[in-house]
mmCIF file of C-alpha atoms and ligand atoms in Angstrom:
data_model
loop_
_atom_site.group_PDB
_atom_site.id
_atom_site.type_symbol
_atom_site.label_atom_id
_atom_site.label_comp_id
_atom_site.label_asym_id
_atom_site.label_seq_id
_atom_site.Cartn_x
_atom_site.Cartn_y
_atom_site.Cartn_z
ATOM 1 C CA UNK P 1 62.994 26.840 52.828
ATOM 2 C CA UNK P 2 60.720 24.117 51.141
ATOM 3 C CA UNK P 3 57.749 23.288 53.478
ATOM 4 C CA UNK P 4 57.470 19.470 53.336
ATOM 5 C CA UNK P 5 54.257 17.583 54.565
ATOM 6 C CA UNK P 6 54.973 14.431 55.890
ATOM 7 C CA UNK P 7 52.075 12.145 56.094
ATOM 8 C CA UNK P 8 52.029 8.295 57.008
ATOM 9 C CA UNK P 9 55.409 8.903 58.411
ATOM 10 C CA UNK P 10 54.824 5.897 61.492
ATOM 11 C CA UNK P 11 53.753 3.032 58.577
ATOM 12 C CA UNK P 12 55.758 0.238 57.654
ATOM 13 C CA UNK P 13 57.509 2.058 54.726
ATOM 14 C CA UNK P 14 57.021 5.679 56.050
ATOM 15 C CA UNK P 15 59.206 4.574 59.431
ATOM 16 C CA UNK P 16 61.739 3.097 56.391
ATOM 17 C CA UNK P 17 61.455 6.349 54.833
ATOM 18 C CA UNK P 18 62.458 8.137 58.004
ATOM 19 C CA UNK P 19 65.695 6.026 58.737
ATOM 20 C CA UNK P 20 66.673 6.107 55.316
ATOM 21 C CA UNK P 21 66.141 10.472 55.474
ATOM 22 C CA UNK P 22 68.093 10.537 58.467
ATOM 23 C CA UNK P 23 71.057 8.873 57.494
ATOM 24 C CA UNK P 24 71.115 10.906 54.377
ATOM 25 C CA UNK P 25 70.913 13.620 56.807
ATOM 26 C CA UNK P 26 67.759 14.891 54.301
ATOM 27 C CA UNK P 27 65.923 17.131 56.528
ATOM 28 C CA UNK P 28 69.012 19.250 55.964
ATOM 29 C CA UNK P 29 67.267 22.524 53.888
ATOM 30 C CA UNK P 30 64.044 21.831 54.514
ATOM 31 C CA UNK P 31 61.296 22.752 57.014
ATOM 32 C CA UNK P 32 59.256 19.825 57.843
ATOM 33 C CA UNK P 33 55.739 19.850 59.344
ATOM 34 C CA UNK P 34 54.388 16.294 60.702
ATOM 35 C CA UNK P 35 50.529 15.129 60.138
ATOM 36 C CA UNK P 36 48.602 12.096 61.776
ATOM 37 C CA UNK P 37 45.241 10.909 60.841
ATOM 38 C CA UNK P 38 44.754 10.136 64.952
ATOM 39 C CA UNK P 39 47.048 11.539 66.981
ATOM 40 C CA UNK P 40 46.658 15.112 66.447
ATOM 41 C CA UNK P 41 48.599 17.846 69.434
ATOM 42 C CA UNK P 42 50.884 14.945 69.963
ATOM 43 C CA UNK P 43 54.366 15.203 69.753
ATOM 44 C CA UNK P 44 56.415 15.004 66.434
ATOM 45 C CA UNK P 45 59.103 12.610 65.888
ATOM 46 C CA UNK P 46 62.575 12.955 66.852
ATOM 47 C CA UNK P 47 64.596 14.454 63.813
ATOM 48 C CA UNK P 48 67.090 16.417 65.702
ATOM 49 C CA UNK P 49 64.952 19.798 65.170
ATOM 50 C CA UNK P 50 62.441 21.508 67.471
ATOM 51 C CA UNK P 51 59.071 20.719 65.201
ATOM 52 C CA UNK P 52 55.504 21.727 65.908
ATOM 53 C CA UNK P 53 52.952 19.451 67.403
ATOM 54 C CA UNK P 54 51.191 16.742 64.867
ATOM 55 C CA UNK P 55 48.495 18.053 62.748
ATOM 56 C CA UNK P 56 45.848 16.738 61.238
ATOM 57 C CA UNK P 57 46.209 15.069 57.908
ATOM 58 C CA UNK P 58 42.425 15.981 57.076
ATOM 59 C CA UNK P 59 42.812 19.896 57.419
ATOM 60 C CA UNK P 60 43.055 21.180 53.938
ATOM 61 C CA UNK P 61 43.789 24.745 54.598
ATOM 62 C CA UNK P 62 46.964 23.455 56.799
ATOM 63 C CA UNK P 63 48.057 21.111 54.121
ATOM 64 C CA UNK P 64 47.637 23.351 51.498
ATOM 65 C CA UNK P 65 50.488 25.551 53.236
ATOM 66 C CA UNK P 66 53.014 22.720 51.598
ATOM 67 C CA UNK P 67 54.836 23.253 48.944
ATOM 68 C CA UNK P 68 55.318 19.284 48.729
ATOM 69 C CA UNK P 69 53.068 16.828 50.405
ATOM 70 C CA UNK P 70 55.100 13.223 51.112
ATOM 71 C CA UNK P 71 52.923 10.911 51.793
ATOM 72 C CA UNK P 72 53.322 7.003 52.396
ATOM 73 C CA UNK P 73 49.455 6.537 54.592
ATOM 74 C CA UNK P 74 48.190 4.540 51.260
ATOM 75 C CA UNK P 75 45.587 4.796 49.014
ATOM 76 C CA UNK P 76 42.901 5.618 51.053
ATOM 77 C CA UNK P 77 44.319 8.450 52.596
ATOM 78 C CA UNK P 78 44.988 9.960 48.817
ATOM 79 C CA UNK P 79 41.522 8.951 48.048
ATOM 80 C CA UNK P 80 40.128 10.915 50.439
ATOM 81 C CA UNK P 81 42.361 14.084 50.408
ATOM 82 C CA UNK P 82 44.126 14.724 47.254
ATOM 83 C CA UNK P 83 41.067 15.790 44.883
ATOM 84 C CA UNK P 84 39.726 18.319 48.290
ATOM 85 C CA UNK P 85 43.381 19.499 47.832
ATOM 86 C CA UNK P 86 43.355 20.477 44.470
ATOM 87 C CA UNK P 87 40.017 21.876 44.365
ATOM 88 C CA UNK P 88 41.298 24.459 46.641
ATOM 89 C CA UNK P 89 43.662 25.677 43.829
ATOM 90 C CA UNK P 90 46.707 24.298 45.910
ATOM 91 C CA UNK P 91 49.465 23.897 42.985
ATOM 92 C CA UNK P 92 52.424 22.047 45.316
ATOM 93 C CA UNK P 93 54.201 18.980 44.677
ATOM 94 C CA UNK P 94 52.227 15.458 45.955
ATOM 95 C CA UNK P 95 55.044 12.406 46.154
ATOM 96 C CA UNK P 96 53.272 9.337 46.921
ATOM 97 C CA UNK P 97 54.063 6.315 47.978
ATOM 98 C CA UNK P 98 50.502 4.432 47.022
ATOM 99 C CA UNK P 99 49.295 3.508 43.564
ATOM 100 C CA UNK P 100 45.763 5.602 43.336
ATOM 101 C CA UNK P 101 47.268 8.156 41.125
ATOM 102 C CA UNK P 102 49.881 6.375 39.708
ATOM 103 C CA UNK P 103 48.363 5.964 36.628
ATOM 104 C CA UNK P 104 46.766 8.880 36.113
ATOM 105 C CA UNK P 105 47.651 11.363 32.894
ATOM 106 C CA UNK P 106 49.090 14.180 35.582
ATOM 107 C CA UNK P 107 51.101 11.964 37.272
ATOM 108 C CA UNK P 108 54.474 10.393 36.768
ATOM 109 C CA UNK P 109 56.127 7.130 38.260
ATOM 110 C CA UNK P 110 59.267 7.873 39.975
ATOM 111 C CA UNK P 111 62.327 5.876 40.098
ATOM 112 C CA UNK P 112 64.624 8.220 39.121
ATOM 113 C CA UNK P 113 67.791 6.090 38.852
ATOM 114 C CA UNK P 114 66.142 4.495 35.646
ATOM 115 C CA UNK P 115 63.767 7.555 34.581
ATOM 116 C CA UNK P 116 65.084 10.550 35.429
ATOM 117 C CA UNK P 117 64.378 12.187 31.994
ATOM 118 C CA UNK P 118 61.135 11.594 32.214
ATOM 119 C CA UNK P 119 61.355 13.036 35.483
ATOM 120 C CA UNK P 120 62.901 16.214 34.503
ATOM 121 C CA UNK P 121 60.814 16.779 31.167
ATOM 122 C CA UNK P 122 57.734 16.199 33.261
ATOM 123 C CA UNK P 123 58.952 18.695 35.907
ATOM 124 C CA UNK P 124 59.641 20.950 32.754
ATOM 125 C CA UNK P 125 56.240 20.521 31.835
ATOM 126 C CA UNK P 126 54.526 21.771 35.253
ATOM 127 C CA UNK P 127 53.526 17.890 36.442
ATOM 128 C CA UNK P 128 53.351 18.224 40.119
ATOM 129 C CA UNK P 129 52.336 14.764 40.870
ATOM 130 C CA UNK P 130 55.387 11.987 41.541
ATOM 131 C CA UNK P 131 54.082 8.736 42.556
ATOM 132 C CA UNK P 132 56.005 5.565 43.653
ATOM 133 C CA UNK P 133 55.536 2.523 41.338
ATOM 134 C CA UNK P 134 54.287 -0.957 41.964
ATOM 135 C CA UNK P 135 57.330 -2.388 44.260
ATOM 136 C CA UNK P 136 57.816 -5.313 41.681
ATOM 137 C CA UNK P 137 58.168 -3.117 38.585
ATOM 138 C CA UNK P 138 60.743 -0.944 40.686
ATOM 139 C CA UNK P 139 62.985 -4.017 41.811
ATOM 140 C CA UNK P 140 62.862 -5.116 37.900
ATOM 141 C CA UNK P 141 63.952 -1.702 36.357
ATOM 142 C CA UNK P 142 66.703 -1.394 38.808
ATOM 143 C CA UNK P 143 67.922 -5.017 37.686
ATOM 144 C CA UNK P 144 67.519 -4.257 34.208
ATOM 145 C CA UNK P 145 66.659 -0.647 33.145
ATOM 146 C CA UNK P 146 70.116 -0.972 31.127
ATOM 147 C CA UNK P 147 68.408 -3.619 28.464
ATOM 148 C CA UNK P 148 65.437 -1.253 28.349
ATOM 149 C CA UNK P 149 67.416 2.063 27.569
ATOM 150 C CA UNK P 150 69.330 0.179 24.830
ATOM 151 C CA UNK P 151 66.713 -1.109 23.145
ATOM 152 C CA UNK P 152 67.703 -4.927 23.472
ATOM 153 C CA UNK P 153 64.192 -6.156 24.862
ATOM 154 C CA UNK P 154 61.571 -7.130 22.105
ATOM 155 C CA UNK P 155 59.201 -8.844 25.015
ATOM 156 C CA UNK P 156 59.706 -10.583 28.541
ATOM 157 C CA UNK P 157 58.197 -12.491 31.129
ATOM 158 C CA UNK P 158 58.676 -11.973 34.898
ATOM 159 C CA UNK P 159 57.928 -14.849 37.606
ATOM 160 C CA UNK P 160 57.935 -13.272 40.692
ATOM 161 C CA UNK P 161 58.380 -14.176 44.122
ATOM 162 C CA UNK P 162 56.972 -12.169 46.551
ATOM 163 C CA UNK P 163 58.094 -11.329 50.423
ATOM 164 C CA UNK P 164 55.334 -10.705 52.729
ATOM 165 C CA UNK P 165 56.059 -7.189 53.451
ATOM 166 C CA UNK P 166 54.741 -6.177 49.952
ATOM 167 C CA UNK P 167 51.116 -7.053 51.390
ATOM 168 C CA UNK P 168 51.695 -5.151 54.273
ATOM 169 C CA UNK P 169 52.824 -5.055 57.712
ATOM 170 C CA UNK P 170 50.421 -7.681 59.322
ATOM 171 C CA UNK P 171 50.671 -10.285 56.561
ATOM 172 C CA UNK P 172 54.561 -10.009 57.667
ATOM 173 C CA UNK P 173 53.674 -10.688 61.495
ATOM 174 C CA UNK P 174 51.306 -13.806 60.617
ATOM 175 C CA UNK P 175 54.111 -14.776 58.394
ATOM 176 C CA UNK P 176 56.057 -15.036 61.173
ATOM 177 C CA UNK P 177 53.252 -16.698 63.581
ATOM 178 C CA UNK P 178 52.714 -18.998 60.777
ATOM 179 C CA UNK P 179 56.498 -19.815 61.092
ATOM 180 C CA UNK P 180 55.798 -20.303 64.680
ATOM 181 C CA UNK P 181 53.341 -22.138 64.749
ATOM 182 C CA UNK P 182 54.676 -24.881 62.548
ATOM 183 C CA UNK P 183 57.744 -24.674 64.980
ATOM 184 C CA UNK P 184 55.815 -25.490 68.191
ATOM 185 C CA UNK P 185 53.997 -28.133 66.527
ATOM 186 C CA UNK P 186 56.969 -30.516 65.256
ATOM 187 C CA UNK P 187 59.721 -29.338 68.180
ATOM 188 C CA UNK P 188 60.158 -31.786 69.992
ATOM 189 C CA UNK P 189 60.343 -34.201 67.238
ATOM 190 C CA UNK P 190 62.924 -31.921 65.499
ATOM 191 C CA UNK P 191 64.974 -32.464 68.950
ATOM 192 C CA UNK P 192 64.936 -36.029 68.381
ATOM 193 C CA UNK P 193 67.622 -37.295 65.696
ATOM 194 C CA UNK P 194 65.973 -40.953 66.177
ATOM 195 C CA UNK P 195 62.011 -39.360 65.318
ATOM 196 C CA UNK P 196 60.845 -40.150 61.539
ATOM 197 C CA UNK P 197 60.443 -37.541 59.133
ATOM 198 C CA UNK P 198 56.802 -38.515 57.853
ATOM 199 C CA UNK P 199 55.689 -37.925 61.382
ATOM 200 C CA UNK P 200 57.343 -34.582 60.948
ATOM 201 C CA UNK P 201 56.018 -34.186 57.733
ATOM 202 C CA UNK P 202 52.557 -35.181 59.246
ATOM 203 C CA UNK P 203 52.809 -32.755 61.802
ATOM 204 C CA UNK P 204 53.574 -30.080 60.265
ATOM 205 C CA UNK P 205 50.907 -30.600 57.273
ATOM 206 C CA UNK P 206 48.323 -31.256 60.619
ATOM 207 C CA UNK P 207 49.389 -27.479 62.108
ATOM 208 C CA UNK P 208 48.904 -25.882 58.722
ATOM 209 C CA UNK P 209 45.353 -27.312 58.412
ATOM 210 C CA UNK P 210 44.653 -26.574 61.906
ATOM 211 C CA UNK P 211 41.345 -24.378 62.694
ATOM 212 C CA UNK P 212 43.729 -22.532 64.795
ATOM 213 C CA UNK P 213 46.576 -21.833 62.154
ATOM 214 C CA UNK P 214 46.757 -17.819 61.565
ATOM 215 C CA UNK P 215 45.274 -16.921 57.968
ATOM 216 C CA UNK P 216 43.591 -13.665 58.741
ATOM 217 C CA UNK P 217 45.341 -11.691 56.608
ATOM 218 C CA UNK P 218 46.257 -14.586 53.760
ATOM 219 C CA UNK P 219 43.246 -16.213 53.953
ATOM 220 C CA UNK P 220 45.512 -19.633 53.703
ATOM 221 C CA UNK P 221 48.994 -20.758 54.914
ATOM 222 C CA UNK P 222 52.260 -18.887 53.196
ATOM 223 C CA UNK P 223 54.937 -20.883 55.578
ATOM 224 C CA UNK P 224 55.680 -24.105 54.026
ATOM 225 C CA UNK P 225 53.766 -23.153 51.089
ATOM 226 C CA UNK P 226 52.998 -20.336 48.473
ATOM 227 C CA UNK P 227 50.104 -18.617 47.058
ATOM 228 C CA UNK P 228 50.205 -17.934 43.643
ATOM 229 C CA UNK P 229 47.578 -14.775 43.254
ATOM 230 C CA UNK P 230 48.634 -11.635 44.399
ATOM 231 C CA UNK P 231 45.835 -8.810 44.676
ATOM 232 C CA UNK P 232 42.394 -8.853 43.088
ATOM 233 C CA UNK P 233 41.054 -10.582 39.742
ATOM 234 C CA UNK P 234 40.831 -9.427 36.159
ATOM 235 C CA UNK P 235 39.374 -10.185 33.460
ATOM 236 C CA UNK P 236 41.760 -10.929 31.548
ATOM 237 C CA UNK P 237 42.705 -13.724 33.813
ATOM 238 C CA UNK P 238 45.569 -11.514 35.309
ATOM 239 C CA UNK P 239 45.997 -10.779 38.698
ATOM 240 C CA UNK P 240 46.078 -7.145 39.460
ATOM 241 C CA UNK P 241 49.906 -7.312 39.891
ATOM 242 C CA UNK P 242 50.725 -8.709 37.044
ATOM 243 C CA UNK P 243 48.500 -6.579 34.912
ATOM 244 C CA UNK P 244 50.907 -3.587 36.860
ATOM 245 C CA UNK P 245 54.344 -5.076 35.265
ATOM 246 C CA UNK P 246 53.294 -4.110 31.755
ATOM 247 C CA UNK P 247 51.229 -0.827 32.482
ATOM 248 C CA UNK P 248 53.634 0.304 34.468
ATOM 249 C CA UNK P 249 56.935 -0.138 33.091
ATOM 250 C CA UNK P 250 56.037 1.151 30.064
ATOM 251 C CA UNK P 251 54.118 4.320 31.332
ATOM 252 C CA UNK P 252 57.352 4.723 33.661
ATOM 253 C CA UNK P 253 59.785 4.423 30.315
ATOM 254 C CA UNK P 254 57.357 6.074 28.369
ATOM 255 C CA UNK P 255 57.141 3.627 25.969
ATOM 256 C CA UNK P 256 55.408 3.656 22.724
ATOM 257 C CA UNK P 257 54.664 1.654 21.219
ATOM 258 C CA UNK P 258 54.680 -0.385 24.655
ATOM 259 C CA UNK P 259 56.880 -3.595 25.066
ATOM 260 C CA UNK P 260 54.933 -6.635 26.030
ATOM 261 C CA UNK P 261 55.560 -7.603 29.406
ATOM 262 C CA UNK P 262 53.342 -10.826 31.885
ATOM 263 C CA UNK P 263 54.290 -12.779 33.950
ATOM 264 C CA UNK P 264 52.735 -14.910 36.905
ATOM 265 C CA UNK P 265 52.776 -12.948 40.497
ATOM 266 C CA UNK P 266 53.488 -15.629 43.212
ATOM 267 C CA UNK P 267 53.769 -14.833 47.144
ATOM 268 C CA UNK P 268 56.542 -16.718 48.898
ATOM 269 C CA UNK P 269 57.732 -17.199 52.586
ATOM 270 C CA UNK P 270 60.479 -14.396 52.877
ATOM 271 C CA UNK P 271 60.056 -11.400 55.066
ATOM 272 C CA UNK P 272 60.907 -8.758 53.003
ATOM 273 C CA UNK P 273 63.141 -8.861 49.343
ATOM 274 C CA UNK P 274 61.116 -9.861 46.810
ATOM 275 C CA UNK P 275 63.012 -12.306 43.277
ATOM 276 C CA UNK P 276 61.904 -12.615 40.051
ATOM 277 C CA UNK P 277 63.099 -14.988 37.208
ATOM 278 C CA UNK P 278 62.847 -13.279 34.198
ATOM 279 C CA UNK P 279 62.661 -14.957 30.575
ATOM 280 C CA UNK P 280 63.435 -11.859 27.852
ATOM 281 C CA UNK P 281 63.320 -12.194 24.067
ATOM 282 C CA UNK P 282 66.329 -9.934 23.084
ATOM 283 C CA UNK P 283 65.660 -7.087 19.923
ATOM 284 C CA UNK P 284 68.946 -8.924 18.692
ATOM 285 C CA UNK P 285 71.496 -11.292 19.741
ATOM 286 C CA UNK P 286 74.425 -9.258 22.036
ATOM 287 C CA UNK P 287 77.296 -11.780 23.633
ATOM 288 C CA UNK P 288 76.710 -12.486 27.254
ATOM 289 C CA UNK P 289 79.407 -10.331 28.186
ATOM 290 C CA UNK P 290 77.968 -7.556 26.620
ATOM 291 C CA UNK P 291 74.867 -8.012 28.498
ATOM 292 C CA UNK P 292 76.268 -8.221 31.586
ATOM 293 C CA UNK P 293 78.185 -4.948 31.302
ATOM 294 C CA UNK P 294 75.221 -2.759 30.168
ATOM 295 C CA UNK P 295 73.002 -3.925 33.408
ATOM 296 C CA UNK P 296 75.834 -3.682 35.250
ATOM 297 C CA UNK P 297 76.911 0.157 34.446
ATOM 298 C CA UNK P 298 73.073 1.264 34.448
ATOM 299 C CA UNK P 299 72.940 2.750 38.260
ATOM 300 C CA UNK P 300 75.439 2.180 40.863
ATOM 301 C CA UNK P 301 73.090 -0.018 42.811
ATOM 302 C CA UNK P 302 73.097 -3.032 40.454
ATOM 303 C CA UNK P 303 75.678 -5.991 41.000
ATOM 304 C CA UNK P 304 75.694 -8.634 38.519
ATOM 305 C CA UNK P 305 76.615 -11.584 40.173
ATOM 306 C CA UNK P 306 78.589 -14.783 38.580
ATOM 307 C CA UNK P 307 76.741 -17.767 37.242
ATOM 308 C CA UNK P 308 77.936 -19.964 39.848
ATOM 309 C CA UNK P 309 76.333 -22.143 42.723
ATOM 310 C CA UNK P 310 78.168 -20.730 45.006
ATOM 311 C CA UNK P 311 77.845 -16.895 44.159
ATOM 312 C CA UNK P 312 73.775 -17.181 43.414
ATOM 313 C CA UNK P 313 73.841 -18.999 47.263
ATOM 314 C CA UNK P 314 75.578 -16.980 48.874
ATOM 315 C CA UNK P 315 74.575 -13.409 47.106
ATOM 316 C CA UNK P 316 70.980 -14.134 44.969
ATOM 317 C CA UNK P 317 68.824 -14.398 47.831
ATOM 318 C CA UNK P 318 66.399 -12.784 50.787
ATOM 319 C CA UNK P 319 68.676 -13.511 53.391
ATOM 320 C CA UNK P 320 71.705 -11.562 51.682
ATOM 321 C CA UNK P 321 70.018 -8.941 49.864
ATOM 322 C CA UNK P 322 67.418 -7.726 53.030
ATOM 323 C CA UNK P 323 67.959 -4.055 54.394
ATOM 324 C CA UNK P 324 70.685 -4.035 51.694
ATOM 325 C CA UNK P 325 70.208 -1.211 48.733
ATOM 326 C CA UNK P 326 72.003 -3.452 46.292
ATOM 327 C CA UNK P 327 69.906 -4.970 44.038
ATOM 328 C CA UNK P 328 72.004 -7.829 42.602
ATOM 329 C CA UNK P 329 71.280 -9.626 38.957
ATOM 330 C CA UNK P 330 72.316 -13.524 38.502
ATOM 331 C CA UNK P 331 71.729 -16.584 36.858
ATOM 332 C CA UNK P 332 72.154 -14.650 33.439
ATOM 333 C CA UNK P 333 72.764 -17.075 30.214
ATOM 334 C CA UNK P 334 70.981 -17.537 26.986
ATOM 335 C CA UNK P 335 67.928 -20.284 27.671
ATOM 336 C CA UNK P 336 68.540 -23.469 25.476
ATOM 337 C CA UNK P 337 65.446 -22.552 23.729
ATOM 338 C CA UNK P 338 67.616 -19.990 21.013
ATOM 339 C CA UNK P 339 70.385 -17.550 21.246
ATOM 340 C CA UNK P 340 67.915 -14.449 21.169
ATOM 341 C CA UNK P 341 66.293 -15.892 24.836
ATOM 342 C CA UNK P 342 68.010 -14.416 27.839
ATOM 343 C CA UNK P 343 67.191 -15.413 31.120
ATOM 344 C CA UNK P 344 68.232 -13.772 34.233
ATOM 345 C CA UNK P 345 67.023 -13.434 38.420
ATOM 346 C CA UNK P 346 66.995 -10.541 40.408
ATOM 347 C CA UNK P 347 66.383 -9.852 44.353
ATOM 348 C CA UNK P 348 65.699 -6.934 46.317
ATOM 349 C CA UNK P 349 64.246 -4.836 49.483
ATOM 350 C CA UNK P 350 60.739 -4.301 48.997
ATOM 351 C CA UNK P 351 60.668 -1.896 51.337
ATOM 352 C CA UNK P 352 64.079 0.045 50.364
ATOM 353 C CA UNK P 353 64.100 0.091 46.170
ATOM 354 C CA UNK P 354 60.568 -0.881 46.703
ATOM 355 C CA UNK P 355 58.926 1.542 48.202
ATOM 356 C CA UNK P 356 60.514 4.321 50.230
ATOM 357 C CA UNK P 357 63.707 5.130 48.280
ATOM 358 C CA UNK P 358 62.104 6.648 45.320
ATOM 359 C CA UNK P 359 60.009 8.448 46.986
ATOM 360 C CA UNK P 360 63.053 9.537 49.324
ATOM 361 C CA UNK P 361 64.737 10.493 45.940
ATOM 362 C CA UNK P 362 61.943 12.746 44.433
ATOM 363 C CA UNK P 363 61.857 15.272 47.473
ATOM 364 C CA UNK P 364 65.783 15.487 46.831
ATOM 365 C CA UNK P 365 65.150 16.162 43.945
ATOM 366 C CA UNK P 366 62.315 18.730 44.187
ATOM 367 C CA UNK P 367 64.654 20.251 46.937
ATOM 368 C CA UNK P 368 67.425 20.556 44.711
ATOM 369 C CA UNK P 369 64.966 22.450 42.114
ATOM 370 C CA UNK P 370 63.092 24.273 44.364
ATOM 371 C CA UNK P 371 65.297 25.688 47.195
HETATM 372 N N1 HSE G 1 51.737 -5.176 45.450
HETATM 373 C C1 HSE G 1 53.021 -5.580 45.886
HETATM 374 C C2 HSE G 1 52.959 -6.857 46.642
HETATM 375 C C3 HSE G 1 53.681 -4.571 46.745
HETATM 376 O O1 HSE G 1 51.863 -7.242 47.043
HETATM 377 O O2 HSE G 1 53.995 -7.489 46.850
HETATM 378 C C4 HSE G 1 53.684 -3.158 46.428
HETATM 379 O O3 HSE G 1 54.034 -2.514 45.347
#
């Protein structure tokens, strides 16, 4: 049986990757061994199986007994551990859930619903390194990996808006403190119908530049506002994440020549699903109907949802789409601009498509090769 590593299993996307493994009843065929970077001796986690006690994620010889390492601890962890690894001749399979080797020449970004012949030529090839993508590129190819495969996109643009889960667990809890704290400070005028809404307004503005307003992980407010930088500066003027949505879609399509992709990367208030609006020049001009049909029959995941008020409320947003693996595509028509402009918005879990399904996906798929 394949010996699987698993390593950053108690995170905020490792514990999603656990639920999501159990109720695909994936441990099935496999024999799992559980690492911690601090609780070493202690006991595993529950998975229905008698398991050894935890070992530690910084003993080489141990994890170089794996014939796949699954990690989701972040880059750090990889930083530290991967190149030791390797320089011990250990040739097994490393799925990761961080970006520090995602764009590396040996390495290939998984998301196998859109890319799964890259996947197989690269597993052809002897690559043994399958790393998760940037959770904004992910969300976008599952919306529209159709338009990419047939060749319809000359360029696009991508304005994103980002949940708070995508910079980690504790920006999500001071999200919600945030939340709180605006709460307190206006409640009991919000329980007065008679109270004015400027003094509302003033309150709430007053809690938000209070000393005492939690910012320690977004250095500003996100409630009632939104930042528009996510991750650090480039040169180029791009944030970080937005110089991601061009390098890698097209290293994830392969692309070459690549297709120009930028956008502007903007944090928002919700928990956990991120959106984007995208703007696309199309390679030709294809009726709407046409369009609509080719996202919607490129994985079983998309849903294209009707250009209506009432369908984009009640189906195009955070609160509809969270813990959901549907990844529905609205708001699709040609922009006034010309026929050959397509715009279209797309929503989904950060943490599902995001982050721990592909992931999830690649050691299926490895099992199904390998077993
Ligand atoms: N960098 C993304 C974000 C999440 O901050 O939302 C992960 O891919």
């Amino acid at each position: 049986m394949l010996n699987v590593g698993f390593i950053g299993w108690r995170g905020m996307v490792g514990s999603v990757l656990m639920a999501r493994m159990l109720s695909e009843n994936d441990f099935q065929g496999i024999s799992p061994l559980f690492f911690t970077t601090s609780q070493v001796g202690q006991k595993p986690p529950d998975i229905g199986v008698e398991l050894p006690p935890l070992k530690d994620a910084y003993d080489i010889e141990t994890l170089a007994g794996m014939d796949v390492i699954m990690t989701c601890q972040g880059g750090d962890y990889t930083k530290s551990v991967y190149e030791k690894l390797r320089s011990t001749g250990w040739n097994g399979y490393w799925v990761d859930a961080a970006s520090t080797l995602r764009m590396s020449d040996d390495s290939v970004i998984v998301l196998d619903p859109v890319n799964r012949s890259v996947i197989e030529s690269a597993l052809e090839q002897g690559t043994r390194n399958f790393i998760g993508g940037n959770c904004t590129v992910s969300l976008m190819l599952m919306a529209i990996g159709g338009l990419f495969k047939a060749g319809l996109i000359e360029w696009l643009t991508s304005m994103t808006y980002q949940a708070a889960s995508g910079a980690g667990a504790k920006n999500m809890r001071e999200l919600a403190s945030q939340m709180a704290a605006i709460g307190k400070a206006s409640e009991d005028l919000l329980s007065d119908p008679a109270s004015a809404v400027q003094e509302i307004d003033r309150r709430v503005i007053g809690a938000m530049r209070d000393s005492t307003f939690p910012v320690d992980h977004f250095g500003v407010p996100l409630a009632g506002s939104v930042i528009p930088w996510i991750d650090s500066e480039l040169e180029s003027g791009q944030s970080k994440e937005e110089w991601k949505g061009s390098a890698e879609t097209n290293k994830m399509l392969n692309n070459d020549p690549p297709i120009p992709i930028d956008g502007i990367c903007v944090r928002i208030g919700a928990m956990r699903c991120h959106c984007q609006a995208l703007t696309i020049k199309l390679t030709k001009r294809v009726p709407l109907d046409e369009i609509e049909s080719i996202i919607a029959e490129s994985n079983e995941w998309v849903r294209v949802v009707a250009n209506t008020k009432e369908e984009t409320m009640r189906q195009l947003t955070p609160a509809a789409v969270t813990g959901k693996l549907d990844v529905p595509v609205g708001r699709i028509r040609n922009l006034n601009i010309g026929p050959a402009y397509l715009t279209l918005y797309t929503v989904g879990d950060q943490l599902l498509w995001g982050a721990a399904e592909p992931v999830r996906r690649m050691l299926n798929i490895l099992k199904g090769r390998l077993s």
